[in-house]
Each structure stands twice: as structure tokens, then as C-alpha cells.
């Protein structure tokens, strides 16, 4: 690998305590602290190669020209990395995603964690994990958490501007007493109707329930951390489910409403309730899309997957996965092979 090229891999994370709303848009400073689980599946692999001969950044997805909106987000992010590195050269970026994009399956979390990792290495920045998490946050808020494997907490931090930027980062939480799985039930893998960034902004600006949700989310965070410390997966699941439903209720209160539930979503939620009524420990969470993720003990994951298979296009069992990392050896077509 030459000094000015790098390939990185990152996995999506699913929030158990959600991030939904910014207090400062330009720096992606969140209103609330969130907590997530990074998944073992759906890696994004991103190659960045700095090239002094390029007149502009070149962005491809699996070798094909990137859609304009994605290209713009990547170019904006590269400009930030260049500022930090005091560099001027442009770069080629190629990214390969293995999760449906824009379907509430955290593709931007994995995407910007991988891009931050690869771009900072390619431009010669030597960032520790905290600084890398802060950088990833600037691409997409939730990407701050995918820098870390397993459970991670992303602190909202304090203040705005530089103070906020310095204090809002993610870090790993150890939870050795739980052995979870997250069963992903894809009921509709198509791109969502409401991009999360706009939906989030509209919710904060117009939902009369927003402040109450933010306050209750802070209490959920404390209870969730105690439940993780105690190894009480049932409490973790109950808090996660309530926190997600609270976020969606807040969105439904936006004007116009933001609604991510689809008929297939409701069918899966009903099946989760039936499982619990039958004695199987399973708790759902949902993000900015109709797909459902079901938290359970790892030993129950096959039973949970089987129970929801009838209501989903595809079911994937995941377990806690690794944080973003550089790939050490690079073949010419490396980005195409996650
Ligand atoms: C989360 N979501 O905590 C929440 C729950 C979706 C629902 O983070 O504007 O793509 O790039 O910071 O990170 C999706 O939002 O938004 C998200 P930006 P992002 O996972």
C-alpha cells in the first residue's frame, strides 16, 4: 500500500438509545446522547487514494460514478480532512456497501466511519479513536459510533462551536454480562421516502413532543447503562423498544408528519409481541425506515429469525461486530471485495 492510499472497513450500528436531532447543524452536534450496537454484518469497504494529478475529487460506488448527492457529501467531507491535514491534493474514493442504502439500515454510519478511517490515513493524519470518532461525526452523526465495535455511547457533549466539537465523540462500552444478537428483518429494502437528515430537522423544528422525548431519552440512557452493567438483557430490550417508539411518536407529531412504519413493519412488531407472550425474549427497534431490528440473546437468534421470516423479504442474524479499521494489504481491486 502506498503512503497516500488506504482501504478501510466499517460496519453499521443500530442505536438502542436513538440520536434524533441536532443542536448545531454544521458540526453535527446532537441534542441527546445515544447508545448503539455495532453489527457483525453488512460491511462497507472504502478505498481512498490521494492523487496530485487530479483536478477534482473522483467518487465512485463499486466502480460506477456516485449519485450526485452522495458525491457532494463525500467531497465536502474530503475538504474537511484536507483542512485537518493541511493538504490540497484531490483524491479518488471508491466505496462498496453491502447493506440496502437509505433504508434505515445505517448505511451512512458504516459509510462515513469507513471513509473517515481511510481518508485520514491516506492524507497522513494520525488520529486516535476519539479524534476519528469526532471526524466521522462530521460526515454523518451516527458514524461516530461505528468507529467502535460492540456497544458504544456517543456523548452529546457540551456547548456549541469548538467546545461542542471537542466534547461530542463516541466511546466503547464494555458489557461482558450480555451476549446479544440483533436479528434484522428487512421488510422493504428500497430507499426511504424521507431522508433522515431532513426528517430529523423537521421533527426538532415542528414536533410539540420533541423536548419531552429528549428529556426521557436522557433517563433511558441512565437506565440502559445500569441494565448493561447488570447483564439484564430484558431491561435493555424494554428500554430500547420504548426509546424507539418514543422517537417515532415524536416524528409522527412533526408537521407534516414523518412516518416510517409500513404494513410489513407492523406485522413484524406483532410477531415480536407474540414471541414475548410465548416466553421468548425479543425486543424491537426501528430507525429511519420500515425495517425492524430485533434484539435477543444470541442463543435465541435462530428461533427469532424463524418467527419473523414469514413477514420479511429477508432476515439476517447479526451479533456484535468490530469497529472501523484499516485493511492492511491492498490488491488493485480491493474495494470491490469486502
Ligand atoms: C440513530 N438515526 O441513532 C438514529 C435513529 C436514524 C434513527 O442516526 O444527519 O444518518 O448524517 O447526522 O446519522 C440517522 O441519522 O444523520 C440516525 P446525520 P444520520 O441511529
Coordinates of C-alpha atoms and ligand atoms in Angstrom, one line a residue:
X1 CA 0.0 0.0 0.0
X2 CA 1.5 3.4 -0.9
X3 CA 1.6 6.1 1.8
X4 CA -1.2 8.1 0.2
X5 CA -3.7 5.2 -0.3
X6 CA -5.7 3.4 2.3
X7 CA -8.7 1.0 2.4
X8 CA -10.9 0.8 5.5
X9 CA -13.9 -1.4 6.5
X10 CA -16.7 -0.4 8.9
X11 CA -19.9 -1.9 9.9
X12 CA -23.3 -0.3 10.6
X13 CA -24.5 0.3 14.1
X14 CA -28.1 0.2 15.4
X15 CA -29.0 2.6 18.2
X16 CA -30.7 1.3 21.3
X17 CA -31.0 4.9 22.6
X18 CA -31.6 7.0 19.5
X19 CA -30.0 10.1 18.0
X20 CA -32.7 12.2 16.5
X21 CA -32.0 15.9 16.3
X22 CA -29.0 18.3 16.2
X23 CA -28.4 21.3 18.3
X24 CA -25.9 22.6 15.8
X25 CA -26.2 21.6 12.1
X26 CA -22.8 22.5 10.7
X27 CA -20.8 20.4 13.2
X28 CA -23.5 17.6 13.6
X29 CA -23.8 18.2 17.4
X30 CA -26.7 16.1 18.7
X31 CA -29.3 17.2 21.2
X32 CA -29.1 13.9 23.1
X33 CA -26.5 11.3 23.9
X34 CA -27.1 7.9 22.1
X35 CA -26.0 4.3 22.6
X36 CA -25.7 1.6 19.9
X37 CA -24.6 -1.8 19.0
X38 CA -22.2 -2.2 16.0
X39 CA -23.2 -5.2 13.9
X40 CA -21.1 -8.1 12.6
X41 CA -22.7 -8.0 9.1
X42 CA -23.2 -5.5 6.2
X43 CA -19.6 -4.1 6.0
X44 CA -18.8 -1.1 3.9
X45 CA -15.3 -1.1 2.3
X46 CA -13.9 2.2 1.1
X47 CA -10.6 2.9 -0.7
X48 CA -9.1 6.4 -0.8
X49 CA -6.2 7.3 -2.9
X50 CA -4.7 10.8 -2.9
X51 CA -3.6 11.8 -6.4
X52 CA -1.8 15.2 -7.0
X53 CA -2.7 14.9 -10.7
X54 CA -6.5 15.0 -10.2
X55 CA -8.2 18.3 -10.9
X56 CA -11.1 17.3 -8.6
X57 CA -12.2 14.5 -6.3
X58 CA -13.5 11.4 -8.0
X59 CA -16.2 9.4 -6.2
X60 CA -17.4 6.0 -7.3
X61 CA -19.6 3.4 -5.8
X62 CA -18.4 -0.1 -6.8
X63 CA -16.5 1.5 -9.7
X64 CA -19.6 3.4 -11.1
X65 CA -20.0 7.2 -10.8
X66 CA -21.7 8.0 -7.5
X67 CA -25.1 9.7 -7.3
X68 CA -24.8 13.5 -7.2
X69 CA -26.0 13.9 -3.6
X70 CA -23.6 11.3 -2.3
X71 CA -20.7 12.7 -4.3
X72 CA -21.4 16.1 -2.8
X73 CA -21.3 14.7 0.8
X74 CA -18.1 12.9 0.2
X75 CA -16.4 15.9 -1.4
X76 CA -17.5 18.1 1.5
X77 CA -16.0 15.5 3.9
X78 CA -12.7 15.3 2.0
X79 CA -12.4 19.1 2.2
X80 CA -12.6 18.8 5.9
X81 CA -9.9 16.1 6.0
X82 CA -7.7 18.2 3.7
X83 CA -8.1 21.1 6.1
X84 CA -7.0 19.0 9.1
X85 CA -4.1 17.6 7.1
X86 CA -3.1 21.0 5.6
X87 CA -3.2 19.3 2.2
X88 CA -4.5 20.4 -1.2
X89 CA -4.4 17.3 -3.4
X90 CA -7.6 15.7 -4.5
X91 CA -8.5 12.0 -4.1
X92 CA -10.2 9.1 -5.7
X93 CA -12.8 7.4 -3.4
X94 CA -14.4 4.1 -4.2
X95 CA -16.9 2.6 -1.8
X96 CA -18.8 -0.7 -1.7
X97 CA -21.8 -1.1 0.5
X98 CA -23.4 -4.4 1.4
X99 CA -26.5 -3.1 3.1
X100 CA -29.5 -1.5 1.3
X101 CA -28.8 2.2 1.2
X102 CA -31.1 4.8 2.7
X103 CA -33.5 2.1 4.1
X104 CA -33.0 2.8 7.8
X105 CA -30.2 0.2 8.0
X106 CA -27.4 2.6 9.0
X107 CA -25.6 2.7 5.6
X108 CA -24.4 6.2 6.3
X109 CA -22.9 5.2 9.7
X110 CA -20.8 2.5 8.2
X111 CA -20.1 4.6 5.1
X112 CA -18.7 7.6 6.9
X113 CA -16.9 5.6 9.5
X114 CA -15.1 3.8 6.7
X115 CA -14.4 7.0 4.8
X116 CA -13.1 8.8 7.9
X117 CA -10.8 5.9 8.6
X118 CA -9.5 5.5 5.0
X119 CA -9.3 9.3 4.2
X120 CA -7.5 10.2 7.5
X121 CA -4.9 7.5 6.8
X122 CA -4.5 8.4 3.1
X123 CA -3.9 12.1 4.0
X124 CA -1.4 11.1 6.7
X125 CA -3.4 12.2 9.7
X126 CA -2.5 10.2 12.8
X127 CA -5.8 10.3 14.8
X128 CA -6.6 8.4 17.9
X129 CA -10.0 6.7 18.2
X130 CA -11.7 9.7 19.8
X131 CA -10.5 12.1 17.2
X132 CA -11.5 9.6 14.5
X133 CA -15.0 9.4 16.0
X134 CA -15.3 13.2 16.0
X135 CA -14.2 13.3 12.4
X136 CA -16.7 10.5 11.4
X137 CA -19.4 12.5 13.1
X138 CA -18.9 15.4 10.7
X139 CA -19.8 13.0 7.8
X140 CA -22.9 11.6 9.4
X141 CA -23.7 11.8 13.1
X142 CA -24.3 8.1 13.7
X143 CA -20.9 7.3 12.0
X144 CA -19.2 8.5 15.2
X145 CA -20.4 5.2 16.9
X146 CA -19.3 2.8 14.1
X147 CA -15.7 3.7 14.8
X148 CA -16.1 1.4 17.8
X149 CA -17.1 -2.3 17.9
X150 CA -19.8 -3.7 20.2
X151 CA -21.7 -1.3 22.3
X152 CA -20.8 2.4 22.0
X153 CA -22.1 5.6 23.6
X154 CA -21.9 8.9 21.6
X155 CA -21.8 11.8 24.1
X156 CA -23.8 14.8 23.0
X157 CA -21.0 17.0 24.6
X158 CA -21.4 20.5 25.9
X159 CA -21.7 23.8 24.2
X160 CA -21.5 24.8 20.6
X161 CA -18.7 25.6 18.2
X162 CA -15.3 24.3 19.1
X163 CA -16.2 23.3 22.7
X164 CA -19.1 21.2 21.3
X165 CA -16.9 19.7 18.6
X166 CA -14.3 18.6 21.1
X167 CA -16.7 17.1 23.6
X168 CA -19.0 15.2 21.2
X169 CA -17.5 11.8 20.4
X170 CA -18.3 8.1 20.9
X171 CA -16.5 5.5 23.0
X172 CA -16.9 1.8 23.5
X173 CA -18.8 0.4 26.5
X174 CA -17.9 -3.0 27.9
X175 CA -20.9 -5.2 28.6
X176 CA -19.4 -8.6 29.3
X177 CA -22.6 -9.9 31.1
X178 CA -24.8 -9.8 28.0
X179 CA -24.4 -12.0 24.8
X180 CA -26.8 -10.3 22.4
X181 CA -27.8 -10.8 18.8
X182 CA -29.6 -8.4 16.5
X183 CA -32.0 -10.0 14.0
X184 CA -32.5 -7.7 11.1
X185 CA -35.9 -8.2 9.4
X186 CA -35.9 -6.4 6.0
X187 CA -39.5 -5.7 5.1
X188 CA -38.7 -3.2 2.4
X189 CA -35.1 -2.6 1.1
X190 CA -36.0 0.3 -1.1
X191 CA -34.7 3.9 -0.5
X192 CA -36.8 5.7 2.1
X193 CA -39.3 8.5 1.4
X194 CA -37.9 10.9 4.0
X195 CA -34.1 11.2 4.1
X196 CA -33.2 11.1 7.8
X197 CA -31.4 14.4 7.9
X198 CA -34.4 16.4 6.7
X199 CA -36.8 14.4 8.7
X200 CA -34.7 15.0 11.9
X201 CA -34.6 18.7 11.2
X202 CA -38.4 18.9 10.7
X203 CA -39.0 16.9 13.9
X204 CA -36.9 19.2 16.0
X205 CA -38.5 22.3 14.4
X206 CA -42.1 21.3 14.5
X207 CA -42.9 18.4 16.8
X208 CA -44.5 19.6 20.0
X209 CA -43.3 16.3 21.6
X210 CA -39.6 16.8 20.9
X211 CA -38.4 18.3 24.1
X212 CA -40.2 15.7 26.2
X213 CA -38.6 12.9 24.1
X214 CA -35.2 14.4 24.6
X215 CA -35.7 14.6 28.3
X216 CA -37.0 11.0 28.5
X217 CA -34.1 9.8 26.3
X218 CA -31.6 11.1 28.9
X219 CA -33.4 9.0 31.6
X220 CA -33.4 6.0 29.2
X221 CA -29.7 6.3 28.8
X222 CA -29.0 6.1 32.5
X223 CA -31.4 3.1 32.9
X224 CA -29.8 1.4 29.8
X225 CA -26.3 1.7 31.2
X226 CA -27.4 0.2 34.5
X227 CA -29.1 -2.6 32.7
X228 CA -26.0 -3.3 30.6
X229 CA -23.8 -3.3 33.7
X230 CA -26.2 -5.7 35.4
X231 CA -26.3 -8.0 32.4
X232 CA -30.1 -7.6 32.3
X233 CA -30.9 -8.1 28.6
X234 CA -34.7 -7.9 29.2
X235 CA -34.4 -4.5 30.7
X236 CA -32.0 -3.4 27.9
X237 CA -34.6 -4.6 25.3
X238 CA -37.6 -2.9 27.1
X239 CA -35.8 0.4 27.3
X240 CA -34.6 0.2 23.7
X241 CA -38.2 -0.5 22.5
X242 CA -39.7 2.3 24.5
X243 CA -37.0 4.7 23.3
X244 CA -37.5 3.9 19.6
X245 CA -41.3 4.1 19.9
X246 CA -40.9 7.5 21.7
X247 CA -38.7 8.7 18.8
X248 CA -41.3 7.6 16.2
X249 CA -44.1 9.1 18.2
X250 CA -42.2 12.4 18.2
X251 CA -41.7 12.1 14.4
X252 CA -45.4 11.4 14.0
X253 CA -46.0 14.7 15.8
X254 CA -43.9 16.7 13.2
X255 CA -45.8 18.9 10.8
X256 CA -46.1 17.4 8.2
X257 CA -45.7 14.1 10.0
X258 CA -42.7 11.8 9.4
X259 CA -43.9 8.2 9.2
X260 CA -41.5 5.3 8.6
X261 CA -44.0 2.5 9.6
X262 CA -45.1 0.3 6.7
X263 CA -47.6 -2.6 6.8
X264 CA -44.8 -5.1 6.9
X265 CA -43.3 -3.2 9.9
X266 CA -46.4 -3.6 11.9
X267 CA -46.6 -7.3 11.1
X268 CA -43.1 -7.8 12.5
X269 CA -43.8 -5.8 15.6
X270 CA -46.9 -8.0 16.2
X271 CA -44.7 -11.1 15.8
X272 CA -42.2 -9.8 18.4
X273 CA -45.1 -9.2 20.9
X274 CA -46.3 -12.8 20.2
X275 CA -42.8 -14.2 20.8
X276 CA -42.6 -12.4 24.1
X277 CA -46.0 -13.6 25.1
X278 CA -44.8 -17.1 24.3
X279 CA -41.8 -16.7 26.6
X280 CA -39.1 -15.8 24.0
X281 CA -37.0 -12.7 25.0
X282 CA -37.1 -10.4 21.9
X283 CA -37.4 -6.6 21.7
X284 CA -37.6 -4.5 18.5
X285 CA -36.1 -1.2 17.5
X286 CA -36.7 0.8 14.3
X287 CA -34.8 3.6 12.6
X288 CA -35.4 6.0 9.7
X289 CA -37.1 3.3 7.6
X290 CA -39.6 0.5 7.7
X291 CA -37.2 -2.3 8.6
X292 CA -37.1 -3.8 12.1
X293 CA -34.2 -5.0 14.2
X294 CA -34.8 -7.4 17.0
X295 CA -32.6 -7.6 20.0
X296 CA -32.4 -11.0 21.7
X297 CA -30.0 -13.3 23.4
X298 CA -27.6 -14.9 20.9
X299 CA -28.9 -18.4 21.8
X300 CA -32.4 -17.3 20.8
X301 CA -31.4 -15.7 17.5
X302 CA -32.3 -18.7 15.2
X303 CA -35.8 -19.0 16.8
X304 CA -36.4 -15.3 16.5
X305 CA -35.3 -15.3 12.8
X306 CA -37.6 -18.2 12.1
X307 CA -40.5 -16.5 13.8
X308 CA -40.3 -13.3 11.6
X309 CA -39.3 -15.0 8.3
X310 CA -43.0 -15.1 7.1
X311 CA -43.3 -11.3 7.4
X312 CA -39.9 -10.2 5.9
X313 CA -38.3 -10.1 2.4
X314 CA -35.0 -11.2 4.1
X315 CA -33.9 -11.9 7.6
X316 CA -30.2 -11.6 8.7
X317 CA -28.9 -12.7 12.1
X318 CA -26.1 -10.4 13.3
X319 CA -24.0 -10.3 16.5
X320 CA -21.7 -7.6 17.9
X321 CA -19.3 -6.6 15.3
X322 CA -15.9 -4.8 15.1
X323 CA -15.1 -1.1 14.9
X324 CA -13.8 0.7 11.8
X325 CA -10.4 -0.4 10.8
X326 CA -7.8 -0.2 8.0
X327 CA -7.3 -3.1 5.8
X328 CA -3.6 -3.9 5.9
X329 CA -3.0 -5.4 2.4
X330 CA -4.4 -3.9 -0.7
X331 CA -4.9 -5.5 -4.0
X332 CA -5.8 -3.3 -7.0
X333 CA -9.5 -4.2 -6.9
X334 CA -9.6 -4.2 -3.1
X335 CA -12.6 -2.0 -2.6
X336 CA -14.7 -4.4 -4.6
X337 CA -14.2 -7.3 -2.3
X338 CA -15.4 -6.6 1.3
Ligands
LIG1 C1 -29.6 6.6 15.2 N1 -30.7 7.5 13.1 O1 -29.4 6.9 16.4 C2 -30.8 7.4 14.5 C3 -32.1 6.7 14.8 C4 -31.9 7.2 12.5 C5 -32.9 6.9 13.5 O2 -28.6 8.4 13.2 O3 -27.8 14.0 9.6 O4 -27.6 9.5 9.0 O5 -26.0 12.4 8.9 O6 -26.2 13.1 11.3 O7 -26.6 9.8 11.3 C6 -29.7 8.5 11.1 O8 -29.1 9.8 11.0 O9 -27.9 11.6 10.3 C7 -29.6 8.2 12.5 P1 -26.9 12.8 10.0 P2 -27.7 10.1 10.4 O10 -29.0 5.7 14.6

